[in-house]
CSV table of N, CA and C in Angstrom, one decimal:
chain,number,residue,atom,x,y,z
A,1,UNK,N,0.9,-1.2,0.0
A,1,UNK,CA,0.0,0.0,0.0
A,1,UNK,C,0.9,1.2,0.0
A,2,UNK,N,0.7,2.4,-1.0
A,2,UNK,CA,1.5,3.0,-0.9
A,2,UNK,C,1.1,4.5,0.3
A,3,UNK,N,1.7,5.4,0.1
A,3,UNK,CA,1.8,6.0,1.1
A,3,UNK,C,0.9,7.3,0.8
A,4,UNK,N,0.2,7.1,-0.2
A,4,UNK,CA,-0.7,8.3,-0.6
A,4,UNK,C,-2.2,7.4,-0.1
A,5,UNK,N,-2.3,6.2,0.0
A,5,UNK,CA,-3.0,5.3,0.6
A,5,UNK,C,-3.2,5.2,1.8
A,6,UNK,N,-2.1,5.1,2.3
A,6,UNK,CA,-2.1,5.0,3.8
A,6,UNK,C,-2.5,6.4,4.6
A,7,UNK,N,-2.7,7.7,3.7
A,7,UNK,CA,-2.5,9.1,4.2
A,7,UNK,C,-4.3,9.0,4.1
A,8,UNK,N,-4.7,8.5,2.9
A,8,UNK,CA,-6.0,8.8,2.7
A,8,UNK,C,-6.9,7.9,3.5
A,9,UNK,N,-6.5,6.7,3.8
A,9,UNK,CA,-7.1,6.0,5.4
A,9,UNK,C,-7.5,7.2,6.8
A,10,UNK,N,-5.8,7.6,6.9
A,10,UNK,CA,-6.4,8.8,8.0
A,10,UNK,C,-6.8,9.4,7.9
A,11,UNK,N,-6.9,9.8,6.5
A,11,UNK,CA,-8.1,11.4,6.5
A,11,UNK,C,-9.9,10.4,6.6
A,12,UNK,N,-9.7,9.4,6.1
A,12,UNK,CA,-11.2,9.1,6.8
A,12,UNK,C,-10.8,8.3,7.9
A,13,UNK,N,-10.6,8.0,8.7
A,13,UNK,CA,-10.3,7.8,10.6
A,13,UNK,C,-10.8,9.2,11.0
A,14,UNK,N,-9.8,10.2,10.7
A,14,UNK,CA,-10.0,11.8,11.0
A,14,UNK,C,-11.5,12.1,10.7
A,15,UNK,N,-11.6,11.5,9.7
A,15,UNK,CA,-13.2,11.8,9.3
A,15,UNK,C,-14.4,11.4,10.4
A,16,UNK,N,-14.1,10.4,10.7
A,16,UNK,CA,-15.0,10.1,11.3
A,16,UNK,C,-14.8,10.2,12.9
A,17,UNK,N,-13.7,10.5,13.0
A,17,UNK,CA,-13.7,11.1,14.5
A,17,UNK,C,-14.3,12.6,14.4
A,18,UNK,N,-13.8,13.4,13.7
A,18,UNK,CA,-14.5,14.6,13.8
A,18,UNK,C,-16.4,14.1,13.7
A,19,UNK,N,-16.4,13.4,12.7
A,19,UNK,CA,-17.9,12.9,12.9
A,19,UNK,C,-18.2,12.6,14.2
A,20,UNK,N,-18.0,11.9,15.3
A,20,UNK,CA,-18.3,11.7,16.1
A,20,UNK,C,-18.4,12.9,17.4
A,21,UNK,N,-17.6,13.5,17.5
A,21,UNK,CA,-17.5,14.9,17.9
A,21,UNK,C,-18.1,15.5,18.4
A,22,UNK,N,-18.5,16.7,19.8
A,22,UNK,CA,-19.7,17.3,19.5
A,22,UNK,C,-19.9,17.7,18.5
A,23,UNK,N,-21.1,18.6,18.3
A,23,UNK,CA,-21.4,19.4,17.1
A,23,UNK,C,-20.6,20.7,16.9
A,24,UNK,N,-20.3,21.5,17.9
A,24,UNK,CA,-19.4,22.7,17.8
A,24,UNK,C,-18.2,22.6,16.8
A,25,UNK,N,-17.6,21.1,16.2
A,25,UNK,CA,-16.3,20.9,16.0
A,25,UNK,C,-16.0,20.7,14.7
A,26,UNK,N,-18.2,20.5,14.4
A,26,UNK,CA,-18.1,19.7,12.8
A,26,UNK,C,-17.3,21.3,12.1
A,27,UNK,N,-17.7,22.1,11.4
A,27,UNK,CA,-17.6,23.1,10.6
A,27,UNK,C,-16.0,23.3,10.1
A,28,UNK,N,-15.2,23.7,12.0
A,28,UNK,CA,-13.9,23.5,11.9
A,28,UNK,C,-13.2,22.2,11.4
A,29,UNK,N,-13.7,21.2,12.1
A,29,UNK,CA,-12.8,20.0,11.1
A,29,UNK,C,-13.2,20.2,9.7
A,30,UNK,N,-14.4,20.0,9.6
A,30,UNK,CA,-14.9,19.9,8.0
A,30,UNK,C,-13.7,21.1,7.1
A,31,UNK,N,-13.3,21.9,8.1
A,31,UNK,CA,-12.5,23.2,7.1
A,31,UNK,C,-11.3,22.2,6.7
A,32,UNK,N,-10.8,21.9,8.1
A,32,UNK,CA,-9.3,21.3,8.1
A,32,UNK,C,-9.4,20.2,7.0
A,33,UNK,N,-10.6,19.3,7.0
A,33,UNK,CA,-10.8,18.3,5.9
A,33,UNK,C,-11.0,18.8,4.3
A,34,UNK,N,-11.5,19.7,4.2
A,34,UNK,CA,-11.6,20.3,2.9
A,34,UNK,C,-10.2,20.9,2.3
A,35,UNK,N,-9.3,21.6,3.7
A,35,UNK,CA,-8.0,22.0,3.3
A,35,UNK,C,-7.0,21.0,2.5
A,36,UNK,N,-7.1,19.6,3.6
A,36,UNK,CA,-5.8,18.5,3.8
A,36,UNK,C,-6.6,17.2,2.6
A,37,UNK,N,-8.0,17.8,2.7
A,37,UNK,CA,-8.3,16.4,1.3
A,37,UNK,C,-8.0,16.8,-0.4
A,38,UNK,N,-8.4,17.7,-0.6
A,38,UNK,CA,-7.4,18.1,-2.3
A,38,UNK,C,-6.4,18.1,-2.2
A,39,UNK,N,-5.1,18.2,-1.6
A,39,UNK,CA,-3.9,17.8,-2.0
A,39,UNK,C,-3.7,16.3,-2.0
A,40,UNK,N,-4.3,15.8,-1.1
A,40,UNK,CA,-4.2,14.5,-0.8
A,40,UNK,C,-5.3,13.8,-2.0
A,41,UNK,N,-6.3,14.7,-2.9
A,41,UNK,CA,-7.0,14.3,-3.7
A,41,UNK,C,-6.0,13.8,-4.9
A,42,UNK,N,-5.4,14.9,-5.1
A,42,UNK,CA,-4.3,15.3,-5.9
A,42,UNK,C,-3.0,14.0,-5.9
A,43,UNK,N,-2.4,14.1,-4.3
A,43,UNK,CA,-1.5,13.1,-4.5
A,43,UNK,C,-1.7,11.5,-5.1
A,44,UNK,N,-3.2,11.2,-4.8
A,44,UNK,CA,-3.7,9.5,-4.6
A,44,UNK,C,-3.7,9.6,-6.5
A,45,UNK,N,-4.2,10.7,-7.1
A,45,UNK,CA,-4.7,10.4,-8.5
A,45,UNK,C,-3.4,10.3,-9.1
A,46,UNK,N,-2.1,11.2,-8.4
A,46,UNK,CA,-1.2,10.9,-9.4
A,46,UNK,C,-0.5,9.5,-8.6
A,47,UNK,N,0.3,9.3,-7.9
A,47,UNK,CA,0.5,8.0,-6.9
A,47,UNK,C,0.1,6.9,-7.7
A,48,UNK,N,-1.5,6.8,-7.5
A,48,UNK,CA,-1.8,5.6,-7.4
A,48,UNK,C,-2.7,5.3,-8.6
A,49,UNK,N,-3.0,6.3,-9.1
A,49,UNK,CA,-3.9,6.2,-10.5
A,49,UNK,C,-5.2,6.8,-10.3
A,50,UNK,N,-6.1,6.3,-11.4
A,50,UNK,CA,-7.5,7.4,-11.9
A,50,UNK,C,-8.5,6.1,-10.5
A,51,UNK,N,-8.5,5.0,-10.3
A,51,UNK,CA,-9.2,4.1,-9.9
A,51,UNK,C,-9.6,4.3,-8.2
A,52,UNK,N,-8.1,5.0,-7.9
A,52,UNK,CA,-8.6,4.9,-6.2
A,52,UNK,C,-8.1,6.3,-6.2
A,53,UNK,N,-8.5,7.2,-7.3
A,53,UNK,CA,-8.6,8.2,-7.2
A,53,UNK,C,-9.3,8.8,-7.2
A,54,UNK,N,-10.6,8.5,-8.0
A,54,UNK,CA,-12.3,8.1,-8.5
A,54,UNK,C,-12.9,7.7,-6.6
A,55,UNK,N,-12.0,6.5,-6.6
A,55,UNK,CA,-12.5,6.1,-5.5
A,55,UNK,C,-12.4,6.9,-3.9
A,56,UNK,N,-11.5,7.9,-3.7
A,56,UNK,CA,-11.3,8.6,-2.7
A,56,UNK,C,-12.2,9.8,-3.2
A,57,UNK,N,-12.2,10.1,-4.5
A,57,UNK,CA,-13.4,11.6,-4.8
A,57,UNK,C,-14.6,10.9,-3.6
A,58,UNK,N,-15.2,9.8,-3.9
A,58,UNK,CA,-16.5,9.6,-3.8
A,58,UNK,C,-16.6,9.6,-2.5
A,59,UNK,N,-15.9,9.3,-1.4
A,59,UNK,CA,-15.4,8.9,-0.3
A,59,UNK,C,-15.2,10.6,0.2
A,60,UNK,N,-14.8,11.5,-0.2
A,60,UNK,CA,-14.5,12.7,-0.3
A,60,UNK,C,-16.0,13.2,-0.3
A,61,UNK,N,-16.7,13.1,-1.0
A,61,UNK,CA,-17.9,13.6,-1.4
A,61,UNK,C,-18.7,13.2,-0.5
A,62,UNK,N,-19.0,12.1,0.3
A,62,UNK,CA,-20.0,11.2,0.6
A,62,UNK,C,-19.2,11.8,2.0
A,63,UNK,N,-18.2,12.2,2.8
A,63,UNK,CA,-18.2,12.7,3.8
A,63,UNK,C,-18.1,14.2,3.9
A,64,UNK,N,-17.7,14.8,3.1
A,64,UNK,CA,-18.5,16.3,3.1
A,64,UNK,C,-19.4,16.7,2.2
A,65,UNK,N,-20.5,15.9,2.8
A,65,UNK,CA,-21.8,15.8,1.5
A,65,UNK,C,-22.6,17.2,2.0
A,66,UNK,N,-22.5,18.0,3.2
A,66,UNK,CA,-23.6,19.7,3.4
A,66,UNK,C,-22.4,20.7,2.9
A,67,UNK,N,-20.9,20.9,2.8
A,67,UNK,CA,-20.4,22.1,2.7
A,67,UNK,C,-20.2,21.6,1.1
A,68,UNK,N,-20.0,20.5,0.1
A,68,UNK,CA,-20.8,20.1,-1.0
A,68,UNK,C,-21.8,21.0,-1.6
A,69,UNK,N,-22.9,20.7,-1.0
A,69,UNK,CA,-24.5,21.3,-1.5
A,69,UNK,C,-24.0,22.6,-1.4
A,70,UNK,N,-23.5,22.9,-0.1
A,70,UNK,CA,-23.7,24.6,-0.3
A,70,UNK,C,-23.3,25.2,-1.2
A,71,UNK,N,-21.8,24.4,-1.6
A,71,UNK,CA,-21.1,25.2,-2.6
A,71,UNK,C,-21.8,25.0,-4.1
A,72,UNK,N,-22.3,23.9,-4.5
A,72,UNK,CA,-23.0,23.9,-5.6
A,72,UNK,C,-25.0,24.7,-5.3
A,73,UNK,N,-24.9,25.1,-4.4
A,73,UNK,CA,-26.2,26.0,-4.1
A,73,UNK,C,-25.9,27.4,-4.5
A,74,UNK,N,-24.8,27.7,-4.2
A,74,UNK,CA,-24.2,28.9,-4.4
A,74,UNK,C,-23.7,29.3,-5.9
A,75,UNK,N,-22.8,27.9,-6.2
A,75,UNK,CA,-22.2,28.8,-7.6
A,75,UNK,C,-23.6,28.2,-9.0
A,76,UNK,N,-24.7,28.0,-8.3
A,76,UNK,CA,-26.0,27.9,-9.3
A,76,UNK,C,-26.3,29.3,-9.0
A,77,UNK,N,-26.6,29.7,-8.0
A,77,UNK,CA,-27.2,31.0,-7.7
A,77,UNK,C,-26.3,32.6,-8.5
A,78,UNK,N,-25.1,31.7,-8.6
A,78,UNK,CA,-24.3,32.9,-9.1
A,78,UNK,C,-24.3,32.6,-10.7
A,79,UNK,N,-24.8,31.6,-10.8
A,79,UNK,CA,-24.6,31.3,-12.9
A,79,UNK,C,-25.7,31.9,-13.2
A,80,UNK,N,-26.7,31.8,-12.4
A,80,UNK,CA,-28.4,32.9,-12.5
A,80,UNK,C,-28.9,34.2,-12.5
A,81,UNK,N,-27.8,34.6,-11.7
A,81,UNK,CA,-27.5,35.9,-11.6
A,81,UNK,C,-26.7,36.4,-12.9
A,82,UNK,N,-25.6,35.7,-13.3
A,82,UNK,CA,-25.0,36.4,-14.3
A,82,UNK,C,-25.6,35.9,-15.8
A,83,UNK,N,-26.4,34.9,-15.3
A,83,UNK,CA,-27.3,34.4,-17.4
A,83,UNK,C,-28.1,35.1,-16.8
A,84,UNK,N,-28.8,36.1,-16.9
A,84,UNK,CA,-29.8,36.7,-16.7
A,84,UNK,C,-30.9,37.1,-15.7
């Protein structure tokens, strides 16, 4: 297992400890996870290839599935605004 593998394990361990969490903690982790998951998105696709690269997106997505929606709530709201 290489070591772009082994990093993206902890960011879901991390994951799911911040999940477990109070509530006060989600937002903040969720930042730190949003920060430390695209590079680490980045490292696994080149590393390891398009397959458990695919496969950490989804894994990625499926654990920040509300700051997700927001951001695609928002940049709809802003394609609306600027198409007319």
């Amino acid at each position: 297992m290489s070591a772009a593998l082994i990093a993206a394990c902890l960011w879901a361990l991390i994951a799911t400890l911040i999940g477990l969490a109070p509530r006060r903690f989600h937002w903040p982790g969720g930042i730190a996870l949003i920060v430390t998951g695209l590079p680490l998105l980045v490292w696994v696709f080149v590393s390891d290839g398009p397959v458990p690269g695919v496969l950490l997106l989804a894994a990625q997505a499926s654990v920040l599935r509300w700051p997700l929606r927001f951001l695609l709530r928002r940049l709809l709201r802003i394609g609306r605004k600027a198409g007319g």
